[in-house]
Amino acid sequence: MAVPFADLQLQYQSIKGEIDAAIAGVIRDNAFIRGPYVDAFEREFAKAVSVKHCVSCANGTDALYLAMAALRVKQGDEVITTAHSWISTSAMITHAGATVKFCDTDGATFTIDPHAIEAAITPRTVGIIPVHLYGQPADMDAIMGIAKKHGLWVIEDCAQAHQAQFKGQPVGTFGQAATYSFYPGKNLGAMGDAGAVVTNDAGLAEHVAMLARHGGLVKHQHQMEGINSRLDGLQAAILSAKLPHLSDWTRARRDAAKIYDAALNQIEDVQVPHVAPWRTHVYHLYTIRHPRRDALAAYLNAMGIQTAINYPTALPLLQAYRRFDHQSKEFPNAYADQNSILSLPMFAEISPVQQNEVIGAIRAFGH
Ligand SMILES: *Cc1c(COP(=O)(O)O)cnc(C)c1O
């Protein structure tokens, strides 16, 4: 039996009436850009994250750029982030005008190593962007401690971590701001691109909103030069329809991860995701390590089981960063992981039968 990596159709079918009604409402009201549906989603999402302000924008990449621009990042500044993430995190540091400083991961959780952050700080450092990769929070105690000690801002990249928690506190509430993506495959996904910046700082929220809307909140009154990064009404209404289900979907992902953990732990050579104490993982991705990753991936693929490598090259080693001339030995954990990680099928609706298929195939590969 083939097992897809994710199945967006199943989720749509499960709440088709709510989604279709949401779309019809936006079309009926001609509320395509901004308008009541966008305002409503911003209010609802802020409440869901337990923050005061949510400013929606076109995608999670823009959210990172907007948050940094609103924090007045400038040429010559250095911003620290992880060597293991999607390229948006580091690319937006550059586009905001700063220099990206990469840190290795901790070797266990795929998240940034706080010791490496300390070592990377210089007089030019202005901020840190931890990524709650795959859905597991970074070590926010250590990171906030370092930020406080050195007077740095923190932007949490929560694109993969809707509803994750660190010591019972929701991610997105630790730093000056946090960014979200609602790309269709994310734990809360639109039917197109969508993103948001959340913050408890009213001034920062207003600055982000202005930057996202051509530099002004009132038409033709441009306080500054901004960009055009708006959430459209259709996506907002779809997200509002989905948001009430997010807790159930998160629970389903965590239950599915438990099933994988219990079975895969028994199989030689398979290293299941390590969850550090106090961290609530929401399993945007269920990523194992395996010493013969490429052979395992090919074996599963031949059986119709879709897998993915997130991500095949650590950020500092990408062609995009050849100007820094980074060497793999500077990032031993991220480099080891790029060659051993494999993400297995994971979505809220995955069935025990599908999971058993995946587990059986991985077991068979070992023999
Ligand atoms: C998806 C993602 C982004 C970017 O979000 P988009 O909405 O696709 O622009 C940023 N950071 C991380 C870690 C992501 O996974």
PDB file of N, CA, C and O in Angstrom, residues 3-6 84 86 110 134 260 284-290 293-294 296-298 300-301 305-313 337-346 358:
ATOM      1  N   VAL A   3       1.910   5.035   0.757  1.00  0.00           N
ATOM      2  CA  VAL A   3       1.609   5.982   1.833  1.00  0.00           C
ATOM      3  C   VAL A   3       2.168   7.348   1.431  1.00  0.00           C
ATOM      4  O   VAL A   3       3.366   7.480   1.195  1.00  0.00           O
ATOM      5  N   PRO A   4       1.277   8.351   1.336  1.00  0.00           N
ATOM      6  CA  PRO A   4       1.758   9.684   0.944  1.00  0.00           C
ATOM      7  C   PRO A   4       2.503  10.355   2.094  1.00  0.00           C
ATOM      8  O   PRO A   4       2.303  10.008   3.261  1.00  0.00           O
ATOM      9  N   PHE A   5       3.343  11.327   1.757  1.00  0.00           N
ATOM     10  CA  PHE A   5       4.078  12.077   2.783  1.00  0.00           C
ATOM     11  C   PHE A   5       3.113  12.928   3.610  1.00  0.00           C
ATOM     12  O   PHE A   5       3.244  13.058   4.819  1.00  0.00           O
ATOM     13  N   ALA A   6       2.131  13.500   2.916  1.00  0.00           N
ATOM     14  CA  ALA A   6       1.072  14.274   3.565  1.00  0.00           C
ATOM     15  C   ALA A   6      -0.157  14.163   2.675  1.00  0.00           C
ATOM     16  O   ALA A   6      -0.036  13.812   1.501  1.00  0.00           O
ATOM     17  N   HIS A  84      20.656  24.818  10.552  1.00  0.00           N
ATOM     18  CA  HIS A  84      19.705  23.812  10.066  1.00  0.00           C
ATOM     19  C   HIS A  84      18.301  24.398  10.047  1.00  0.00           C
ATOM     20  O   HIS A  84      17.631  24.469  11.076  1.00  0.00           O
ATOM     21  N   TRP A  86      15.010  25.956   6.970  1.00  0.00           N
ATOM     22  CA  TRP A  86      14.629  26.339   5.612  1.00  0.00           C
ATOM     23  C   TRP A  86      15.315  27.679   5.315  1.00  0.00           C
ATOM     24  O   TRP A  86      15.509  28.487   6.234  1.00  0.00           O
ATOM     25  N   PHE A 110      17.910  18.946  16.804  1.00  0.00           N
ATOM     26  CA  PHE A 110      17.881  19.651  15.511  1.00  0.00           C
ATOM     27  C   PHE A 110      17.687  21.162  15.689  1.00  0.00           C
ATOM     28  O   PHE A 110      17.480  21.878  14.716  1.00  0.00           O
ATOM     29  N   TYR A 134      10.979  21.447  12.918  1.00  0.00           N
ATOM     30  CA  TYR A 134      10.134  20.232  12.825  1.00  0.00           C
ATOM     31  C   TYR A 134       8.961  20.270  13.801  1.00  0.00           C
ATOM     32  O   TYR A 134       8.160  19.344  13.852  1.00  0.00           O
ATOM     33  N   TYR A 260       4.857   5.838  16.072  1.00  0.00           N
ATOM     34  CA  TYR A 260       6.156   5.681  15.391  1.00  0.00           C
ATOM     35  C   TYR A 260       7.270   5.431  16.415  1.00  0.00           C
ATOM     36  O   TYR A 260       8.082   4.529  16.248  1.00  0.00           O
ATOM     37  N   HIS A 284       5.486  18.840  13.150  1.00  0.00           N
ATOM     38  CA  HIS A 284       5.258  19.249  11.756  1.00  0.00           C
ATOM     39  C   HIS A 284       5.904  18.200  10.851  1.00  0.00           C
ATOM     40  O   HIS A 284       5.311  17.788   9.845  1.00  0.00           O
ATOM     41  N   LEU A 285       7.088  17.775  11.244  1.00  0.00           N
ATOM     42  CA  LEU A 285       7.758  16.680  10.542  1.00  0.00           C
ATOM     43  C   LEU A 285       8.190  15.643  11.561  1.00  0.00           C
ATOM     44  O   LEU A 285       8.567  15.988  12.687  1.00  0.00           O
ATOM     45  N   TYR A 286       8.130  14.385  11.166  1.00  0.00           N
ATOM     46  CA  TYR A 286       8.648  13.305  12.002  1.00  0.00           C
ATOM     47  C   TYR A 286       9.929  12.835  11.321  1.00  0.00           C
ATOM     48  O   TYR A 286       9.883  12.157  10.292  1.00  0.00           O
ATOM     49  N   THR A 287      11.050  13.257  11.890  1.00  0.00           N
ATOM     50  CA  THR A 287      12.334  13.066  11.212  1.00  0.00           C
ATOM     51  C   THR A 287      13.241  12.135  12.009  1.00  0.00           C
ATOM     52  O   THR A 287      13.591  12.445  13.146  1.00  0.00           O
ATOM     53  N   ILE A 288      13.595  11.028  11.390  1.00  0.00           N
ATOM     54  CA  ILE A 288      14.494  10.063  12.029  1.00  0.00           C
ATOM     55  C   ILE A 288      15.920  10.267  11.507  1.00  0.00           C
ATOM     56  O   ILE A 288      16.141  11.001  10.534  1.00  0.00           O
ATOM     57  N   ARG A 289      16.873   9.633  12.188  1.00  0.00           N
ATOM     58  CA  ARG A 289      18.230   9.552  11.657  1.00  0.00           C
ATOM     59  C   ARG A 289      18.508   8.089  11.341  1.00  0.00           C
ATOM     60  O   ARG A 289      18.072   7.196  12.076  1.00  0.00           O
ATOM     61  N   HIS A 290      19.234   7.874  10.250  1.00  0.00           N
ATOM     62  CA  HIS A 290      19.590   6.509   9.875  1.00  0.00           C
ATOM     63  C   HIS A 290      20.941   6.536   9.169  1.00  0.00           C
ATOM     64  O   HIS A 290      21.151   7.361   8.280  1.00  0.00           O
ATOM     65  N   ARG A 293      20.806   6.316   5.236  1.00  0.00           N
ATOM     66  CA  ARG A 293      19.621   7.093   4.880  1.00  0.00           C
ATOM     67  C   ARG A 293      19.224   6.963   3.412  1.00  0.00           C
ATOM     68  O   ARG A 293      18.058   6.722   3.101  1.00  0.00           O
ATOM     69  N   ASP A 294      20.192   7.144   2.520  1.00  0.00           N
ATOM     70  CA  ASP A 294      19.831   7.163   1.099  1.00  0.00           C
ATOM     71  C   ASP A 294      19.280   5.815   0.637  1.00  0.00           C
ATOM     72  O   ASP A 294      18.314   5.760  -0.136  1.00  0.00           O
ATOM     73  N   LEU A 296      17.788   3.599   2.586  1.00  0.00           N
ATOM     74  CA  LEU A 296      16.467   3.448   3.206  1.00  0.00           C
ATOM     75  C   LEU A 296      15.413   4.245   2.433  1.00  0.00           C
ATOM     76  O   LEU A 296      14.327   3.743   2.148  1.00  0.00           O
ATOM     77  N   ALA A 297      15.753   5.479   2.077  1.00  0.00           N
ATOM     78  CA  ALA A 297      14.805   6.322   1.337  1.00  0.00           C
ATOM     79  C   ALA A 297      14.447   5.680  -0.002  1.00  0.00           C
ATOM     80  O   ALA A 297      13.273   5.657  -0.399  1.00  0.00           O
ATOM     81  N   ALA A 298      15.445   5.125  -0.683  1.00  0.00           N
ATOM     82  CA  ALA A 298      15.196   4.491  -1.988  1.00  0.00           C
ATOM     83  C   ALA A 298      14.314   3.256  -1.814  1.00  0.00           C
ATOM     84  O   ALA A 298      13.394   3.008  -2.609  1.00  0.00           O
ATOM     85  N   LEU A 300      12.111   2.669   0.632  1.00  0.00           N
ATOM     86  CA  LEU A 300      10.740   3.082   0.950  1.00  0.00           C
ATOM     87  C   LEU A 300      10.045   3.632  -0.286  1.00  0.00           C
ATOM     88  O   LEU A 300       8.871   3.343  -0.549  1.00  0.00           O
ATOM     89  N   ASN A 301      10.781   4.399  -1.043  1.00  0.00           N
ATOM     90  CA  ASN A 301      10.221   4.991  -2.263  1.00  0.00           C
ATOM     91  C   ASN A 301       9.756   3.909  -3.228  1.00  0.00           C
ATOM     92  O   ASN A 301       8.680   4.006  -3.828  1.00  0.00           O
ATOM     93  N   ILE A 305       6.210   4.431  -0.465  1.00  0.00           N
ATOM     94  CA  ILE A 305       6.148   5.232   0.766  1.00  0.00           C
ATOM     95  C   ILE A 305       6.966   6.502   0.549  1.00  0.00           C
ATOM     96  O   ILE A 305       8.176   6.449   0.342  1.00  0.00           O
ATOM     97  N   GLN A 306       6.259   7.628   0.592  1.00  0.00           N
ATOM     98  CA  GLN A 306       6.933   8.901   0.308  1.00  0.00           C
ATOM     99  C   GLN A 306       7.670   9.408   1.538  1.00  0.00           C
ATOM    100  O   GLN A 306       7.122   9.417   2.636  1.00  0.00           O
ATOM    101  N   THR A 307       8.900   9.841   1.319  1.00  0.00           N
ATOM    102  CA  THR A 307       9.683  10.451   2.395  1.00  0.00           C
ATOM    103  C   THR A 307      10.247  11.774   1.872  1.00  0.00           C
ATOM    104  O   THR A 307      10.101  12.098   0.701  1.00  0.00           O
ATOM    105  N   ALA A 308      10.890  12.515   2.758  1.00  0.00           N
ATOM    106  CA  ALA A 308      11.511  13.776   2.337  1.00  0.00           C
ATOM    107  C   ALA A 308      12.764  14.006   3.167  1.00  0.00           C
ATOM    108  O   ALA A 308      12.901  13.453   4.265  1.00  0.00           O
ATOM    109  N   ILE A 309      13.663  14.803   2.633  1.00  0.00           N
ATOM    110  CA  ILE A 309      14.859  15.188   3.391  1.00  0.00           C
ATOM    111  C   ILE A 309      14.770  16.684   3.664  1.00  0.00           C
ATOM    112  O   ILE A 309      14.810  17.500   2.746  1.00  0.00           O
ATOM    113  N   ASN A 310      14.573  17.002   4.938  1.00  0.00           N
ATOM    114  CA  ASN A 310      14.442  18.410   5.336  1.00  0.00           C
ATOM    115  C   ASN A 310      15.598  18.761   6.277  1.00  0.00           C
ATOM    116  O   ASN A 310      15.483  18.546   7.455  1.00  0.00           O
ATOM    117  N   TYR A 311      16.717  19.193   5.754  1.00  0.00           N
ATOM    118  CA  TYR A 311      16.969  19.630   4.397  1.00  0.00           C
ATOM    119  C   TYR A 311      18.262  18.980   3.944  1.00  0.00           C
ATOM    120  O   TYR A 311      19.119  18.701   4.786  1.00  0.00           O
ATOM    121  N   PRO A 312      18.442  18.765   2.659  1.00  0.00           N
ATOM    122  CA  PRO A 312      19.599  17.973   2.212  1.00  0.00           C
ATOM    123  C   PRO A 312      20.944  18.658   2.399  1.00  0.00           C
ATOM    124  O   PRO A 312      21.976  17.983   2.431  1.00  0.00           O
ATOM    125  N   THR A 313      20.950  19.987   2.512  1.00  0.00           N
ATOM    126  CA  THR A 313      22.217  20.706   2.704  1.00  0.00           C
ATOM    127  C   THR A 313      22.051  21.705   3.842  1.00  0.00           C
ATOM    128  O   THR A 313      21.099  22.500   3.834  1.00  0.00           O
ATOM    129  N   ASP A 337      23.809  15.575  10.339  1.00  0.00           N
ATOM    130  CA  ASP A 337      22.372  15.385  10.144  1.00  0.00           C
ATOM    131  C   ASP A 337      21.976  15.468   8.669  1.00  0.00           C
ATOM    132  O   ASP A 337      21.075  14.747   8.238  1.00  0.00           O
ATOM    133  N   GLN A 338      22.617  16.330   7.912  1.00  0.00           N
ATOM    134  CA  GLN A 338      22.191  16.462   6.506  1.00  0.00           C
ATOM    135  C   GLN A 338      22.351  15.137   5.758  1.00  0.00           C
ATOM    136  O   GLN A 338      21.666  14.885   4.783  1.00  0.00           O
ATOM    137  N   ASN A 339      23.229  14.310   6.261  1.00  0.00           N
ATOM    138  CA  ASN A 339      23.466  13.023   5.605  1.00  0.00           C
ATOM    139  C   ASN A 339      22.714  11.859   6.240  1.00  0.00           C
ATOM    140  O   ASN A 339      22.784  10.740   5.744  1.00  0.00           O
ATOM    141  N   SER A 340      21.999  12.101   7.348  1.00  0.00           N
ATOM    142  CA  SER A 340      21.343  10.970   8.020  1.00  0.00           C
ATOM    143  C   SER A 340      19.842  11.174   8.263  1.00  0.00           C
ATOM    144  O   SER A 340      19.143  10.236   8.627  1.00  0.00           O
ATOM    145  N   ILE A 341      19.338  12.400   8.037  1.00  0.00           N
ATOM    146  CA  ILE A 341      17.924  12.653   8.361  1.00  0.00           C
ATOM    147  C   ILE A 341      16.977  12.152   7.272  1.00  0.00           C
ATOM    148  O   ILE A 341      17.293  12.211   6.082  1.00  0.00           O
ATOM    149  N   LEU A 342      15.818  11.687   7.734  1.00  0.00           N
ATOM    150  CA  LEU A 342      14.766  11.286   6.799  1.00  0.00           C
ATOM    151  C   LEU A 342      13.412  11.557   7.451  1.00  0.00           C
ATOM    152  O   LEU A 342      13.133  11.070   8.555  1.00  0.00           O
ATOM    153  N   SER A 343      12.590  12.333   6.776  1.00  0.00           N
ATOM    154  CA  SER A 343      11.256  12.644   7.298  1.00  0.00           C
ATOM    155  C   SER A 343      10.253  11.627   6.751  1.00  0.00           C
ATOM    156  O   SER A 343      10.194  11.391   5.545  1.00  0.00           O
ATOM    157  N   LEU A 344       9.495  11.039   7.670  1.00  0.00           N
ATOM    158  CA  LEU A 344       8.523   9.994   7.308  1.00  0.00           C
ATOM    159  C   LEU A 344       7.136  10.602   7.124  1.00  0.00           C
ATOM    160  O   LEU A 344       6.881  11.713   7.589  1.00  0.00           O
ATOM    161  N   PRO A 345       6.227   9.874   6.490  1.00  0.00           N
ATOM    162  CA  PRO A 345       4.856  10.385   6.343  1.00  0.00           C
ATOM    163  C   PRO A 345       4.287  10.816   7.691  1.00  0.00           C
ATOM    164  O   PRO A 345       4.354  10.048   8.661  1.00  0.00           O
ATOM    165  N   MET A 346       3.775  12.026   7.755  1.00  0.00           N
ATOM    166  CA  MET A 346       3.209  12.549   9.007  1.00  0.00           C
ATOM    167  C   MET A 346       2.174  13.601   8.663  1.00  0.00           C
ATOM    168  O   MET A 346       2.469  14.582   7.996  1.00  0.00           O
ATOM    169  N   VAL A 358       4.485   1.860   6.985  1.00  0.00           N
ATOM    170  CA  VAL A 358       5.790   2.531   7.045  1.00  0.00           C
ATOM    171  C   VAL A 358       6.730   1.774   7.988  1.00  0.00           C
ATOM    172  O   VAL A 358       7.882   1.472   7.645  1.00  0.00           O
TER     173      VAL A 358
END
